[in-house]
Short mmCIF file of C-alpha atoms in Angstrom, two decimals:
data_model
loop_
_atom_site.label_atom_id
_atom_site.label_comp_id
_atom_site.label_asym_id
_atom_site.label_seq_id
_atom_site.Cartn_x
_atom_site.Cartn_y
_atom_site.Cartn_z
CA GLN M 1 0.00 0.00 0.00
CA ALA M 2 3.03 2.33 -0.04
CA SER M 3 2.49 5.55 -1.98
CA GLN M 4 4.92 6.79 -4.63
CA GLU M 5 6.14 9.45 -2.14
CA GLU M 6 6.90 6.77 0.46
CA LEU M 7 8.72 4.67 -2.14
CA LYS M 8 10.81 7.66 -3.18
CA ALA M 9 11.63 8.49 0.45
CA ALA M 10 12.72 4.90 1.15
CA TYR M 11 14.71 4.84 -2.09
CA ARG M 12 16.51 8.08 -1.22
CA ARG M 13 17.26 6.83 2.30
CA LEU M 14 18.77 3.57 1.03
CA CYS M 15 20.69 5.40 -1.72
CA MET M 16 22.24 7.65 0.90
CA LEU M 17 23.08 4.62 3.01
CA TYR M 18 24.66 2.59 0.17
CA HIS M 19 25.98 5.32 -2.17
CA PRO M 20 29.51 4.28 -3.25
CA ASP M 21 30.82 7.88 -3.09
CA LYS M 22 30.25 7.95 0.68
CA HIS M 23 32.83 5.25 1.31
CA ARG M 24 36.57 5.60 0.78
CA ASP M 25 37.62 2.09 1.76
CA PRO M 26 37.96 0.12 -1.55
CA GLU M 27 36.30 -3.01 -0.12
CA LEU M 28 33.37 -1.09 1.38
CA LYS M 29 33.04 0.87 -1.86
CA THR M 30 32.71 -2.34 -3.90
CA GLN M 31 30.13 -3.75 -1.49
CA ALA M 32 28.22 -0.47 -1.53
CA GLU M 33 28.09 -0.50 -5.36
CA ARG M 34 26.55 -3.99 -5.37
CA LEU M 35 23.90 -3.10 -2.76
CA PHE M 36 23.23 0.24 -4.45
CA ASN M 37 22.48 -1.60 -7.71
CA LEU M 38 20.07 -3.98 -5.93
CA VAL M 39 18.19 -1.03 -4.45
CA HIS M 40 18.04 0.60 -7.88
CA GLN M 41 16.62 -2.60 -9.45
CA ALA M 42 13.95 -2.79 -6.75
CA TYR M 43 12.98 0.84 -7.29
CA GLU M 44 12.75 0.30 -11.06
CA VAL M 45 10.19 -2.46 -10.48
CA LEU M 46 8.15 -0.62 -7.85
CA SER M 47 8.13 2.79 -9.51
CA ASP M 48 6.56 1.39 -12.69
CA PRO M 49 2.78 0.88 -12.10
CA GLN M 50 2.62 -2.18 -14.35
CA THR M 51 5.63 -4.09 -12.99
CA ARG M 52 4.65 -3.09 -9.44
CA ALA M 53 1.15 -4.51 -9.95
CA ILE M 54 2.67 -7.76 -11.28
CA TYR M 55 5.07 -7.95 -8.33
CA ASP M 56 2.37 -7.08 -5.75
CA ILE M 57 0.13 -9.89 -7.01
CA TYR M 58 2.64 -12.61 -7.91
CA GLY M 59 6.08 -11.62 -6.59
CA ARG M 60 9.27 -12.52 -8.46
CA ARG M 61 7.65 -15.42 -10.32
CA GLY M 62 5.32 -12.92 -11.97
CA LEU M 63 8.23 -10.82 -13.20
CA GLU M 64 9.95 -13.94 -14.54
CA MET M 65 6.88 -15.06 -16.51
CA GLU M 66 7.52 -15.02 -20.27
CA GLY M 67 5.20 -12.96 -22.44
CA TRP M 68 4.88 -9.67 -20.55
CA GLU M 69 6.85 -7.84 -23.23
CA VAL M 70 3.90 -8.13 -25.65
CA VAL M 71 1.35 -6.88 -23.12
CA GLU M 72 0.34 -3.28 -23.62
CA ARG M 73 1.04 -0.92 -20.75
CA LYS M 74 -1.45 1.18 -18.73
CA ARG M 75 -3.28 -1.85 -17.49
CA THR M 76 -5.19 -2.05 -14.22
CA PRO M 77 -4.17 -4.66 -11.59
CA ALA M 78 -7.32 -6.65 -12.48
CA GLU M 79 -6.33 -6.71 -16.17
CA ILE M 80 -2.78 -7.70 -15.24
CA ARG M 81 -4.10 -10.55 -13.09
CA GLU M 82 -6.21 -11.74 -16.04
CA GLU M 83 -3.21 -11.54 -18.37
CA PHE M 84 -1.03 -13.45 -15.91
CA GLU M 85 -3.63 -16.21 -15.67
CA ARG M 86 -3.76 -16.40 -19.48
CA LEU M 87 0.04 -16.76 -19.67
CA GLN M 88 -0.08 -19.33 -16.90
CA ARG M 89 -2.74 -21.31 -18.78
CA GLU M 90 -0.50 -21.37 -21.85
CA ARG M 91 2.37 -22.66 -19.76
CA GLU M 92 0.11 -25.31 -18.21
CA GLU M 93 -0.97 -26.43 -21.68
CA ARG M 94 2.68 -26.90 -22.61
CA ARG M 95 3.12 -29.11 -19.55
CA LEU M 96 -0.15 -30.94 -20.17
CA GLN M 97 1.37 -33.64 -22.34
CA GLN M 98 3.70 -34.69 -19.52
CA ARG M 99 0.83 -35.57 -17.16
CA THR M 100 -0.71 -39.03 -16.92
CA ASN M 101 -2.21 -38.80 -13.40
CA PRO M 102 -1.87 -42.52 -12.61
CA LYS M 103 -4.26 -43.98 -10.01
CA GLY M 104 -4.28 -47.50 -8.68
CA THR M 105 -5.78 -49.81 -6.08
CA ILE M 106 -4.50 -53.12 -4.77
CA SER M 107 -6.83 -55.09 -2.49
CA VAL M 108 -5.81 -58.34 -0.80
CA GLY M 109 -8.51 -60.21 1.14
CA ILE M 110 -7.23 -62.36 4.00
CA ASP M 111 -9.19 -65.17 5.68
CA ALA M 112 -8.04 -65.42 9.30
CA THR M 113 -11.15 -67.13 10.73
CA ASP M 114 -9.00 -70.08 11.79
CA LEU M 115 -7.59 -67.86 14.56
CA PHE M 116 -10.93 -67.70 16.37
CA ASP M 117 -13.42 -70.17 14.82
CA ARG M 118 -11.37 -73.39 14.93
CA TYR M 119 -12.51 -76.40 16.99
CA ASP M 120 -9.74 -78.45 18.54
CA GLU M 121 -11.56 -81.80 18.17
CA GLU M 122 -11.59 -81.40 14.40
CA TYR M 123 -7.84 -80.80 14.27
CA GLU M 124 -6.60 -83.44 16.69
CA ASP M 125 -5.48 -85.90 14.01
CA VAL M 126 -4.48 -83.38 11.34
CA PRO M 127 -0.69 -82.91 10.96
CA GLY M 128 0.36 -79.33 11.67
CA SER M 129 -3.01 -78.49 13.19
CA SER M 130 -1.37 -76.60 16.06
CA PHE M 131 -0.83 -73.68 13.70
CA PRO M 132 -3.89 -71.71 12.51
CA GLN M 133 -4.34 -71.54 8.74
CA ILE M 134 -4.32 -67.97 7.39
CA GLU M 135 -4.84 -67.67 3.65
CA ILE M 136 -5.44 -65.11 0.92
CA ASN M 137 -8.87 -65.82 -0.56
CA LYS M 138 -9.34 -62.87 -2.93
CA MET M 139 -7.37 -60.18 -4.72
CA HIS M 140 -8.24 -57.16 -6.80
CA ILE M 141 -5.93 -54.87 -8.80
CA SER M 142 -7.04 -51.81 -10.76
CA GLN M 143 -5.05 -49.08 -12.50
CA SER M 144 -5.88 -46.04 -14.61
CA ILE M 145 -3.92 -43.37 -16.45
CA GLU M 146 -5.02 -40.15 -18.12
CA ALA M 147 -3.65 -38.84 -21.39
CA PRO M 148 -4.54 -35.18 -22.09
CA LEU M 149 -5.14 -34.76 -25.82
CA THR M 150 -5.95 -31.04 -25.80
CA ALA M 151 -6.86 -28.46 -23.15
CA THR M 152 -10.46 -29.79 -23.20
CA ASP M 153 -10.09 -33.44 -24.25
CA THR M 154 -8.71 -36.29 -22.14
CA ALA M 155 -8.39 -40.03 -22.79
CA ILE M 156 -8.57 -42.33 -19.76
CA LEU M 157 -7.33 -45.92 -19.94
CA SER M 158 -8.19 -48.23 -17.04
CA GLY M 159 -8.10 -51.91 -16.28
CA ASN M 160 -8.73 -54.32 -13.43
CA LEU M 161 -8.13 -57.94 -12.46
CA SER M 162 -10.01 -59.83 -9.73
CA THR M 163 -9.77 -63.33 -8.30
CA GLN M 164 -11.66 -65.08 -5.51
CA ASN M 165 -11.13 -68.64 -4.31
CA GLY M 166 -9.28 -69.55 -7.48
CA ASN M 167 -11.75 -68.03 -9.96
CA GLY M 168 -11.28 -64.62 -11.53
CA GLY M 169 -11.37 -62.34 -14.49
CA GLY M 170 -10.61 -58.85 -15.69
CA SER M 171 -11.65 -56.01 -17.93
CA ILE M 172 -10.20 -53.02 -19.75
CA ASN M 173 -11.90 -49.69 -20.38
CA LEU M 174 -11.22 -46.64 -22.52
CA ALA M 175 -13.01 -43.34 -21.84
CA LEU M 176 -12.89 -40.10 -23.81
CA ARG M 177 -13.83 -36.99 -21.82
CA ARG M 178 -14.51 -33.55 -23.24
CA VAL M 179 -15.06 -30.38 -21.21
CA THR M 180 -17.82 -28.68 -23.17
CA SER M 181 -17.97 -25.47 -21.09
CA ALA M 182 -17.36 -24.08 -17.63
CA LYS M 183 -20.68 -25.69 -16.66
CA GLY M 184 -20.19 -29.27 -17.77
CA TRP M 185 -18.46 -32.16 -19.48
CA GLY M 186 -19.31 -35.40 -21.24
CA GLU M 187 -17.63 -38.79 -21.37
CA LEU M 188 -17.88 -41.80 -23.72
CA GLU M 189 -16.77 -45.18 -22.37
CA PHE M 190 -15.91 -48.44 -24.13
CA GLY M 191 -15.01 -51.62 -22.27
CA ALA M 192 -14.51 -55.34 -22.61
CA GLY M 193 -13.76 -58.24 -20.29
CA ASP M 194 -13.41 -62.00 -20.18
CA LEU M 195 -16.44 -62.50 -17.89
CA GLN M 196 -18.63 -59.74 -19.32
CA GLY M 197 -19.19 -58.77 -22.94
CA PRO M 198 -18.57 -55.36 -24.49
CA LEU M 199 -19.70 -52.27 -22.57
CA PHE M 200 -20.78 -48.91 -24.00
CA GLY M 201 -21.44 -46.00 -21.67
CA LEU M 202 -22.18 -42.28 -21.70
CA LYS M 203 -21.70 -39.96 -18.72
CA ILE M 204 -22.78 -36.32 -18.56
CA PHE M 205 -22.10 -33.74 -15.87
CA ARG M 206 -23.85 -30.37 -15.78
CA ASN M 207 -24.04 -27.46 -13.35
CA LEU M 208 -27.72 -26.44 -13.32
CA THR M 209 -27.19 -23.47 -10.99
CA PRO M 210 -24.19 -22.24 -8.95
CA ARG M 211 -25.45 -24.45 -6.09
CA CYS M 212 -26.85 -27.45 -7.96
CA PHE M 213 -25.49 -30.05 -10.41
CA ILE M 214 -26.60 -33.30 -12.04
CA THR M 215 -24.74 -36.34 -13.38
CA THR M 216 -26.26 -39.01 -15.63
CA ASN M 217 -24.61 -42.29 -16.53
CA CYS M 218 -26.14 -44.57 -19.21
CA ALA M 219 -24.64 -48.00 -19.96
CA LEU M 220 -25.29 -50.96 -22.26
CA GLN M 221 -23.73 -54.25 -21.12
CA PHE M 222 -23.63 -57.01 -23.76
CA SER M 223 -23.54 -60.61 -22.55
CA SER M 224 -24.60 -64.13 -23.57
CA ARG M 225 -27.95 -63.44 -21.89
CA GLY M 226 -28.57 -60.40 -24.06
CA ILE M 227 -28.26 -56.67 -23.60
CA ARG M 228 -28.55 -55.32 -20.06
CA PRO M 229 -29.18 -51.56 -19.97
CA GLY M 230 -28.46 -49.40 -16.92
CA LEU M 231 -29.14 -45.81 -15.95
CA THR M 232 -27.87 -43.85 -12.93
CA THR M 233 -28.80 -40.23 -12.21
CA VAL M 234 -27.51 -38.14 -9.31
CA LEU M 235 -28.91 -34.72 -8.41
CA ALA M 236 -26.87 -32.74 -5.87
CA ARG M 237 -27.43 -29.40 -4.19
CA ASN M 238 -25.50 -27.21 -1.75
CA LEU M 239 -27.80 -26.83 1.27
CA ASP M 240 -25.35 -24.43 2.93
CA LYS M 241 -21.62 -23.66 2.86
CA ASN M 242 -20.66 -27.04 4.39
CA THR M 243 -23.63 -29.29 3.55
CA MET M 244 -24.51 -31.19 0.37
CA GLY M 245 -27.72 -33.09 -0.38
CA TYR M 246 -27.82 -35.96 -2.91
CA LEU M 247 -30.67 -37.82 -4.65
CA GLN M 248 -29.72 -40.92 -6.65
CA TRP M 249 -31.88 -43.10 -8.87
CA ARG M 250 -30.46 -46.31 -10.34
CA TRP M 251 -32.35 -48.45 -12.86
CA GLY M 252 -31.26 -51.73 -14.38
CA ILE M 253 -28.82 -53.95 -12.50
CA GLN M 254 -29.57 -53.63 -8.75
CA SER M 255 -32.19 -50.88 -9.12
CA ALA M 256 -32.38 -48.51 -6.14
CA MET M 257 -33.28 -45.03 -4.92
CA ASN M 258 -30.88 -43.35 -2.52
CA THR M 259 -30.88 -40.04 -0.67
CA SER M 260 -28.05 -38.73 1.48
CA ILE M 261 -26.92 -35.60 3.30
CA VAL M 262 -23.21 -34.92 3.78
CA ARG M 263 -21.88 -32.21 6.09
CA ASP M 264 -18.16 -31.53 5.93
CA THR M 265 -16.48 -28.93 8.15
CA LYS M 266 -12.94 -28.23 9.28
CA THR M 267 -13.35 -30.46 12.34
CA SER M 268 -15.96 -33.07 11.34
CA HIS M 269 -17.59 -35.05 8.54
CA PHE M 270 -21.16 -36.34 8.98
CA THR M 271 -23.21 -38.49 6.58
CA VAL M 272 -26.75 -39.86 6.77
CA ALA M 273 -28.13 -42.01 3.92
CA LEU M 274 -31.27 -43.99 3.14
CA GLN M 275 -31.62 -46.49 0.27
CA LEU M 276 -34.62 -48.43 -1.02
CA GLY M 277 -33.69 -50.99 -3.61
CA ILE M 278 -33.30 -54.50 -4.96
CA PRO M 279 -31.69 -56.52 -3.42
CA HIS M 280 -30.54 -54.18 -0.61
CA SER M 281 -32.37 -51.51 1.36
CA PHE M 282 -30.59 -49.88 4.28
CA MET M 283 -30.08 -46.82 6.45
CA MET M 284 -26.59 -45.55 7.29
CA VAL M 285 -25.22 -42.92 9.69
CA SER M 286 -21.51 -42.08 9.94
CA TYR M 287 -19.46 -39.47 11.78
CA GLN M 288 -15.80 -38.55 11.48
CA HIS M 289 -13.92 -36.19 13.79
CA LYS M 290 -10.87 -34.37 12.40
CA PHE M 291 -8.19 -33.40 14.91
CA GLN M 292 -6.33 -30.20 14.08
CA ASP M 293 -2.89 -31.70 14.61
CA GLU M 294 0.16 -32.02 12.41
CA ASP M 295 -0.59 -35.67 11.57
CA GLN M 296 -4.21 -34.91 10.49
CA THR M 297 -5.59 -37.62 12.79
CA ARG M 298 -9.21 -38.67 12.20
CA VAL M 299 -11.47 -41.02 14.18
CA LYS M 300 -14.69 -42.34 12.68
CA GLY M 301 -17.69 -44.47 13.43
CA SER M 302 -20.72 -45.66 11.46
CA LEU M 303 -23.91 -47.70 11.81
CA LYS M 304 -25.51 -49.42 8.83
CA ALA M 305 -28.74 -51.44 9.13
CA GLY M 306 -30.79 -53.08 6.38
CA PHE M 307 -32.19 -56.31 4.96
CA PHE M 308 -28.68 -57.79 4.93
CA GLY M 309 -28.27 -57.29 8.71
CA THR M 310 -26.56 -54.68 10.88
CA ILE M 311 -22.94 -53.48 10.73
CA VAL M 312 -21.13 -51.23 13.21
CA GLU M 313 -17.76 -49.82 12.13
CA TYR M 314 -15.20 -47.72 13.99
CA GLY M 315 -11.64 -46.75 13.20
CA ALA M 316 -8.99 -44.10 12.74
CA GLU M 317 -6.54 -42.82 10.17
CA ARG M 318 -3.38 -40.77 10.43
CA LYS M 319 -0.81 -39.19 8.18
CA ILE M 320 2.49 -41.07 8.61
CA SER M 321 4.55 -39.15 6.03
CA ARG M 322 4.17 -36.31 3.56
CA HIS M 323 2.36 -38.48 0.99
CA SER M 324 1.10 -41.44 3.06
CA VAL M 325 -2.02 -41.95 5.18
CA LEU M 326 -2.54 -45.14 7.22
CA GLY M 327 -5.97 -46.17 8.48
CA ALA M 328 -7.61 -49.10 10.25
CA THR M 329 -11.32 -49.90 10.66
CA VAL M 330 -13.00 -52.61 12.76
CA SER M 331 -16.26 -53.95 11.32
CA VAL M 332 -18.68 -55.84 13.61
CA GLY M 333 -21.87 -57.17 12.02
CA VAL M 334 -24.68 -59.67 12.11
CA PRO M 335 -24.42 -62.07 10.29
CA GLN M 336 -21.11 -60.87 8.77
CA GLY M 337 -18.98 -61.40 11.89
CA VAL M 338 -15.82 -59.43 12.75
CA SER M 339 -13.35 -57.98 10.25
CA LEU M 340 -10.31 -55.69 10.38
CA LYS M 341 -9.73 -53.43 7.38
CA ILE M 342 -6.30 -51.84 6.93
CA LYS M 343 -5.79 -49.16 4.27
CA LEU M 344 -2.68 -47.31 3.13
CA ASN M 345 -2.93 -44.36 0.76
CA ARG M 346 0.37 -43.48 -0.85
CA ALA M 347 0.00 -40.48 -3.18
CA SER M 348 -2.57 -41.69 -5.77
CA GLN M 349 -2.14 -45.39 -4.96
CA THR M 350 -4.35 -47.25 -2.46
CA TYR M 351 -3.45 -50.53 -0.74
CA PHE M 352 -6.37 -52.24 1.01
CA PHE M 353 -6.19 -55.32 3.26
CA PRO M 354 -9.55 -56.60 4.59
CA VAL M 355 -8.90 -59.33 7.18
CA HIS M 356 -11.92 -61.51 8.05
CA LEU M 357 -11.43 -62.71 11.64
CA THR M 358 -14.59 -64.61 12.52
CA ASP M 359 -18.13 -65.36 11.33
CA GLN M 360 -19.43 -65.00 14.88
CA LEU M 361 -19.65 -62.09 17.34
CA LEU M 362 -16.75 -63.02 19.60
CA PRO M 363 -15.58 -60.44 22.19
CA SER M 364 -12.01 -61.76 21.90
CA ALA M 365 -11.98 -61.05 18.13
CA VAL M 366 -13.33 -57.51 18.66
CA PHE M 367 -10.73 -56.90 21.41
CA TYR M 368 -7.74 -58.09 19.35
CA ALA M 369 -8.97 -56.29 16.21
CA THR M 370 -9.12 -53.04 18.22
CA VAL M 371 -6.03 -53.28 20.43
CA GLY M 372 -3.71 -55.17 18.07
CA PRO M 373 -3.41 -52.48 15.35
CA LEU M 374 -2.97 -49.74 17.99
CA VAL M 375 -0.10 -51.57 19.72
CA ILE M 376 1.58 -52.39 16.39
CA TYR M 377 1.15 -48.81 15.11
CA PHE M 378 2.59 -47.10 18.20
CA ALA M 379 5.50 -49.57 18.34
CA MET M 380 6.26 -49.02 14.62
CA HIS M 381 5.78 -45.27 14.95
CA ARG M 382 8.28 -45.03 17.79
CA LEU M 383 10.83 -47.55 16.52
CA ILE M 384 10.62 -47.15 12.71
CA ILE M 385 8.45 -44.32 11.36
CA LYS M 386 9.59 -41.51 13.66
CA PRO M 387 13.35 -42.19 13.26
CA TYR M 388 12.87 -42.61 9.50
CA LEU M 389 10.97 -39.31 9.15
CA ARG M 390 13.54 -37.52 11.32
CA ALA M 391 16.39 -38.85 9.19
CA GLN M 392 14.47 -38.00 5.99
CA LYS M 393 13.88 -34.43 7.21
CA GLU M 394 17.56 -34.05 8.04
CA ARG M 395 18.52 -35.34 4.58
CA GLU M 396 16.10 -32.91 2.90
CA LEU M 397 17.38 -29.99 4.99
CA GLU M 398 20.97 -30.95 4.22
CA LYS M 399 20.13 -31.21 0.52
CA GLN M 400 18.39 -27.82 0.65
CA ARG M 401 21.37 -26.29 2.45
CA GLU M 402 23.76 -27.71 -0.14
CA SER M 403 21.67 -26.47 -3.09
CA THR M 404 21.34 -22.98 -1.58
CA ALA M 405 24.80 -22.81 0.01
CA SER M 406 26.29 -20.46 -2.60
CA ASP M 407 23.18 -18.26 -2.61
CA ILE M 408 23.09 -18.10 1.21
CA LEU M 409 26.83 -17.33 1.31
CA ARG M 410 26.30 -14.48 -1.15
CA LYS M 411 23.38 -13.13 0.88
CA LYS M 412 25.41 -13.47 4.08
CA GLN M 413 28.23 -11.45 2.55
CA GLU M 414 25.73 -8.83 1.34
CA ALA M 415 24.16 -8.67 4.80
CA GLU M 416 27.53 -8.30 6.54
CA ALA M 417 28.50 -5.61 4.02
CA ALA M 418 25.17 -3.82 4.59
CA VAL M 419 25.74 -3.87 8.37
CA ARG M 420 29.19 -2.32 7.94
CA LEU M 421 27.75 0.36 5.66
CA MET M 422 24.96 1.09 8.16
CA GLN M 423 27.22 1.83 11.13
CA GLU M 424 27.44 5.61 10.61
CA SER M 425 23.71 5.98 9.92
CA VAL M 426 22.82 3.86 12.96
CA ARG M 427 25.06 6.01 15.18
CA ARG M 428 23.17 9.12 14.06
CA ILE M 429 19.75 7.41 14.50
CA ILE M 430 20.65 6.33 18.06
CA GLU M 431 21.80 9.86 18.94
CA ALA M 432 18.52 11.30 17.64
CA GLU M 433 16.42 8.67 19.48
CA GLU M 434 18.33 9.16 22.76
CA ALA M 435 17.73 12.90 22.56
CA ARG M 436 13.94 12.39 22.34
CA MET M 437 13.80 9.32 24.70
CA GLY M 438 12.62 7.34 21.68
CA LEU M 439 13.12 3.80 20.37
CA ILE M 440 16.53 2.19 20.79
CA VAL M 441 17.13 -1.46 19.83
CA VAL M 442 19.35 -2.83 22.60
CA ASN M 443 19.67 -6.35 21.16
CA ALA M 444 17.98 -8.27 18.34
CA TRP M 445 18.41 -11.84 17.12
CA TYR M 446 16.92 -13.65 14.13
CA GLY M 447 16.83 -17.39 13.48
CA LYS M 448 15.92 -20.63 15.22
CA PHE M 449 15.22 -20.45 18.97
CA VAL M 450 14.73 -23.54 21.13
CA ASN M 451 12.40 -22.87 24.08
CA ASP M 452 10.69 -26.27 24.34
CA ASN M 453 12.30 -28.82 26.69
CA SER M 454 11.40 -31.61 24.26
CA ARG M 455 13.70 -29.94 21.69
CA LYS M 456 16.59 -29.16 24.07
CA ASN M 457 18.96 -31.33 22.02
CA GLU M 458 18.46 -29.13 18.94
CA LYS M 459 20.98 -26.43 18.19
CA VAL M 460 20.11 -22.74 18.40
CA LYS M 461 20.93 -20.95 15.12
CA VAL M 462 20.58 -17.17 15.32
CA ILE M 463 22.30 -14.07 13.96
CA ASP M 464 22.66 -10.64 15.56
CA VAL M 465 20.45 -8.13 13.71
CA THR M 466 20.65 -5.23 16.19
CA VAL M 467 22.26 -2.80 13.70
CA PRO M 468 20.00 -3.47 10.66
CA LEU M 469 16.88 -3.31 12.86
CA GLN M 470 17.93 0.01 14.42
CA CYS M 471 18.57 1.32 10.90
CA LEU M 472 14.88 0.68 10.09
CA VAL M 473 13.69 2.84 13.01
CA LYS M 474 12.03 6.05 11.84
CA ASP M 475 10.36 8.65 14.10
CA SER M 476 10.64 6.28 17.10
CA LYS M 477 8.76 3.52 15.26
CA LEU M 478 9.73 0.19 13.75
CA ILE M 479 7.22 -1.32 11.33
CA LEU M 480 7.77 -4.69 9.58
CA THR M 481 5.23 -6.16 7.12
CA GLU M 482 3.96 -9.74 6.72
CA ALA M 483 6.93 -11.21 4.85
CA SER M 484 9.99 -13.28 5.68
CA LYS M 485 12.45 -11.13 7.57
CA ALA M 486 15.34 -12.85 5.78
CA GLY M 487 14.81 -10.34 2.94
CA LEU M 488 15.37 -7.24 5.09
CA PRO M 489 18.58 -5.19 4.59
CA GLY M 490 21.32 -6.65 6.78
CA PHE M 491 19.44 -9.96 7.30
CA TYR M 492 19.99 -13.43 5.80
CA ASP M 493 18.62 -16.93 6.47
CA PRO M 494 20.80 -18.63 9.15
CA CYS M 495 18.86 -21.92 9.10
CA VAL M 496 17.40 -22.78 5.69
CA GLY M 497 14.15 -24.75 5.82
CA GLU M 498 13.67 -24.39 9.58
CA GLU M 499 11.22 -22.35 11.63
CA LYS M 500 12.54 -18.88 12.41
CA SER M 501 11.64 -16.00 14.74
CA LEU M 502 12.79 -12.48 15.55
CA LYS M 503 13.55 -11.59 19.17
CA VAL M 504 13.95 -7.91 20.04
CA LEU M 505 15.03 -6.25 23.29
CA TYR M 506 14.34 -2.52 22.99
CA GLN M 507 14.17 0.60 25.10
CA PHE M 508 11.35 3.11 24.75
CA ARG M 509 10.83 6.13 27.00
CA GLY M 510 13.66 4.80 29.17
CA VAL M 511 11.88 1.44 29.83
CA LEU M 512 13.12 -1.95 28.58
CA HIS M 513 10.72 -4.20 26.62
CA GLN M 514 11.06 -7.55 24.88
CA VAL M 515 9.06 -8.94 21.94
CA MET M 516 9.15 -12.19 19.95
CA SER M 517 7.78 -12.33 16.40
CA ALA M 518 7.35 -15.23 13.95
CA ASP M 519 9.22 -15.02 10.65
CA ASN M 520 6.24 -14.04 8.47
CA GLU M 521 4.39 -12.11 11.17
CA ALA M 522 3.91 -8.34 10.93
CA LEU M 523 5.60 -6.38 13.73
CA ARG M 524 5.09 -2.86 15.04
CA ILE M 525 7.07 -1.49 17.98
CA PRO M 526 6.66 0.15 20.37
CA LYS M 527 3.63 -2.02 21.08
CA GLN M 528 0.41 -0.07 21.48
#
């Protein structure tokens, strides 16, 4: 929000501070020339309304965007934003061909009923009967990739293989999707498999209003029994900012009508659904609580009751690394029995392991299905995951330090040179502030502080920024905006990739004060 007059005043002040003619020492003169040129480059950007608007909206990356040279000048910030987005779209289109967006699922069903349902009298004469038999009874693998053809057309190739108790099959599908407008898209699908005949499908999505949309999916499945048509229509509406309502009608294979309400907020996710259909009718209620922690922990529970019986499910999921989420759910039902479902999401790949424990409602099975995964998770988290993530973070920080070492060294030298060049100006500022009992920075440090006892083994990494901070004092005030303080004159980043703060001990009206500010936090002292 700085006016042109304020920019000019700041420019003049920094020019006076860094002007090469003010320094006789050859080394200081060279350093002053370099800093003077940097200030001049900054002023060239900010004094031009067009480049300033680009920089204000998008920072350096906006200035580095190719194509601005052909844009006519005298544009408003809104027009510049629009132009930037157009240039960005062109760049995205150039990258489009490199994207395939692979997605996959691997599901392995495990039959572990022998752990709980076995009867000793049946196994007395069987060799090896002392060990329970755990076997894989079903598997499913699916994979899809997208191939962008143009900015509006995409081809999607997908396939799947399934097997259960020694019998299985697979299919392959090709879909062509076209975005017809900002309000909708259409998709044609062709498929074939060894168990089913050819499949032809059409899917249409359309925004009816800003708060309402509809999807329709028509399919023709060819088989030895003839043609089996199917139609699915979903109508959805935003009931409020966090709530969606859905109406679904499915005709053909397993015809049904379904209505559901989904409420999703920052801390919770709630769903209630009712379905009337052939062969299954049911009612389902589920709730998920989202903890606002670093690991994005979620606990969930659901109740589903219908003609097939009743199922109660409860579980939790947690982020175990930057791209991985691990979850476990216990399912207790009549007549389904007890199952444990373990799921790992790794980027766009999903690994799913449903473990069927017993066909009966046994308290021991419910207990072990609940406690077992918790004990294993916390043991693995402490002994494997946590040390691995710590080592990975250290490797990434080390890699980042190595890649930016020359840049940080250059900025450190510039900062040290700026501090030397500021000495005379700071002496005059302190004299003026002492005369009016104003603002004097006694000590200031910038970098990584360790205040938490749990982090006492970590090393403190700070630099003294007393001189550059005092140099920014004007009329007994120090005002810093919401930006990383590493970019201030006389500052540099002492701990790349780590959390930083600014700690200031200052004197105002003869009284000592202390303030701590986060790296990107705005600061104004003296405090009001």
